[in-house]
Amino acid sequence: MNYLLSLNKRYVYLFFLLVSFFILIFFIYKFIENYDENINENSLKFSGIDIAEPRFTISGRDENINITAKEGNFIGEDKVLLNKEVIFDSSNFSIQAQSVIINRKEQSAISNYKSLFKSKKTIIVSDGFNIHQGGLKIEFYGKSKITIK
């Protein structure tokens, strides 16, 4: 005699129903877990920063000044606020600051925060700077310390 035919049909249906229920619960749990991870990743992406690790260039007659930072926010049609480890780098000098506003249309930059200018024979620590005329002129603001080697 066949063993499957001797089983009570109610118990077989109940067994398959329970197994199906547990499989359904497992897939729902995995879906919710994956959905929560996606929400966490998306909330990190929209943290109030318009540009992550922005890069710009001020083009002068003689040389280009490359600008990098960790964060950037648009504050106007042509103006961008750069924050955290802002570095201006050219073949002749570099400037480091924490916060700078650059104007892309006028090819200029201004900062009212402590900045460090380094070239081959000069170091300038100041309370701010203004780069204008396409990078041809750099003015340093506030209390400044100049070291010439």
XYZ file of C-alpha atoms in Angstrom:
149
model
C 0.000 0.000 0.000
C 1.192 3.492 -0.881
C 2.167 5.544 2.153
C 1.094 8.953 0.647
C -2.426 7.710 0.030
C -2.759 6.693 3.643
C -2.010 10.241 4.953
C -4.866 12.424 6.027
C -5.493 15.051 3.348
C -6.186 17.752 5.926
C -2.724 17.361 7.462
C -1.043 17.446 4.066
C -2.884 20.652 3.114
C -2.089 22.188 6.496
C 1.600 21.277 6.131
C 1.864 22.860 2.654
C -0.041 25.907 3.857
C 2.390 26.427 6.763
C 5.440 25.942 4.550
C 4.027 28.417 2.020
C 3.284 30.903 4.811
C 6.870 30.730 6.157
C 8.337 31.155 2.665
C 6.094 34.187 2.107
C 7.151 35.707 5.446
C 10.827 35.125 4.564
C 10.523 36.953 1.217
C 8.597 39.849 2.780
C 11.289 40.195 5.467
C 14.077 40.251 2.833
C 12.183 42.832 0.773
C 11.686 45.148 3.762
C 15.324 44.752 4.818
C 16.535 45.622 1.309
C 14.094 48.555 1.100
C 15.442 50.021 4.381
C 19.033 49.795 3.092
C 18.044 51.652 -0.093
C 16.373 54.396 1.952
C 19.524 54.807 4.082
C 21.737 55.054 0.967
C 19.427 57.634 -0.629
C 19.334 59.766 2.524
C 23.143 59.878 2.497
C 23.151 61.039 -1.117
C 20.847 63.993 -0.361
C 22.686 65.514 2.578
C 22.466 69.162 1.511
C 25.546 69.096 -0.721
C 24.974 70.106 -4.335
C 28.387 68.947 -5.604
C 30.522 66.209 -4.041
C 34.252 66.761 -4.626
C 33.895 69.631 -7.119
C 36.690 70.580 -9.534
C 36.979 73.917 -11.321
C 39.616 75.788 -13.289
C 40.354 79.508 -13.469
C 41.927 80.082 -16.855
C 44.498 82.852 -16.964
C 46.704 84.138 -19.771
C 49.843 82.424 -18.505
C 48.560 79.488 -16.469
C 45.501 77.677 -15.182
C 44.548 77.492 -11.515
C 42.909 74.160 -10.638
C 40.450 74.243 -7.733
C 39.342 71.193 -5.743
C 37.251 70.781 -2.591
C 35.296 68.166 -0.638
C 31.882 69.887 -0.888
C 30.205 72.505 -3.042
C 26.869 74.337 -3.050
C 25.383 76.581 -5.717
C 24.572 80.005 -4.262
C 23.650 81.751 -7.483
C 23.650 81.302 -11.200
C 27.442 81.680 -11.493
C 28.600 81.438 -7.866
C 29.581 78.269 -6.035
C 30.438 77.967 -2.334
C 33.255 75.457 -1.815
C 33.792 73.965 1.652
C 36.219 71.617 3.376
C 39.805 71.355 2.162
C 39.597 73.842 -0.698
C 42.864 73.780 -2.673
C 43.946 76.128 -5.463
C 46.846 74.625 -7.363
C 48.907 75.968 -10.253
C 52.420 75.389 -11.533
C 53.771 78.319 -9.447
C 51.760 78.265 -6.202
C 49.054 76.648 -4.104
C 46.462 78.098 -1.730
C 44.592 76.161 0.954
C 41.418 77.387 2.683
C 38.325 75.979 4.378
C 35.640 77.973 2.556
C 35.744 79.889 -0.732
C 33.183 81.459 -3.070
C 34.105 81.198 -6.729
C 32.464 83.036 -9.588
C 32.619 80.873 -12.683
C 31.631 83.632 -15.094
C 34.169 86.207 -13.850
C 36.872 83.580 -13.202
C 37.381 84.872 -9.645
C 37.448 83.543 -6.083
C 37.092 85.131 -2.642
C 37.496 83.842 0.895
C 37.196 85.491 4.293
C 38.669 82.517 6.145
C 42.221 81.723 7.151
C 44.237 80.687 4.137
C 47.726 79.427 3.386
C 49.596 80.488 0.229
C 52.721 78.535 -0.752
C 55.141 79.082 -3.606
C 58.784 78.135 -4.147
C 60.209 80.909 -1.952
C 57.178 82.467 -0.237
C 54.628 81.431 2.382
C 51.703 83.719 3.247
C 49.196 83.023 6.027
C 46.244 85.442 5.871
C 42.658 85.948 7.007
C 41.319 85.759 3.458
C 42.093 86.396 -0.178
C 40.634 87.564 -3.471
C 41.690 86.115 -6.816
C 40.490 88.250 -9.724
C 41.299 89.252 -13.310
C 41.374 85.615 -14.364
C 43.959 84.651 -11.753
C 46.416 87.434 -12.589
C 45.954 89.232 -9.247
C 45.734 87.791 -5.748
C 44.991 90.101 -2.808
C 45.361 88.895 0.777
C 43.089 90.243 3.533
C 43.334 90.849 7.262
C 46.191 89.964 9.495
C 48.827 88.340 7.280
C 52.200 86.761 7.916
C 54.671 86.623 5.027
C 57.709 84.336 5.102
C 60.300 84.751 2.330
C 63.038 82.140 2.003
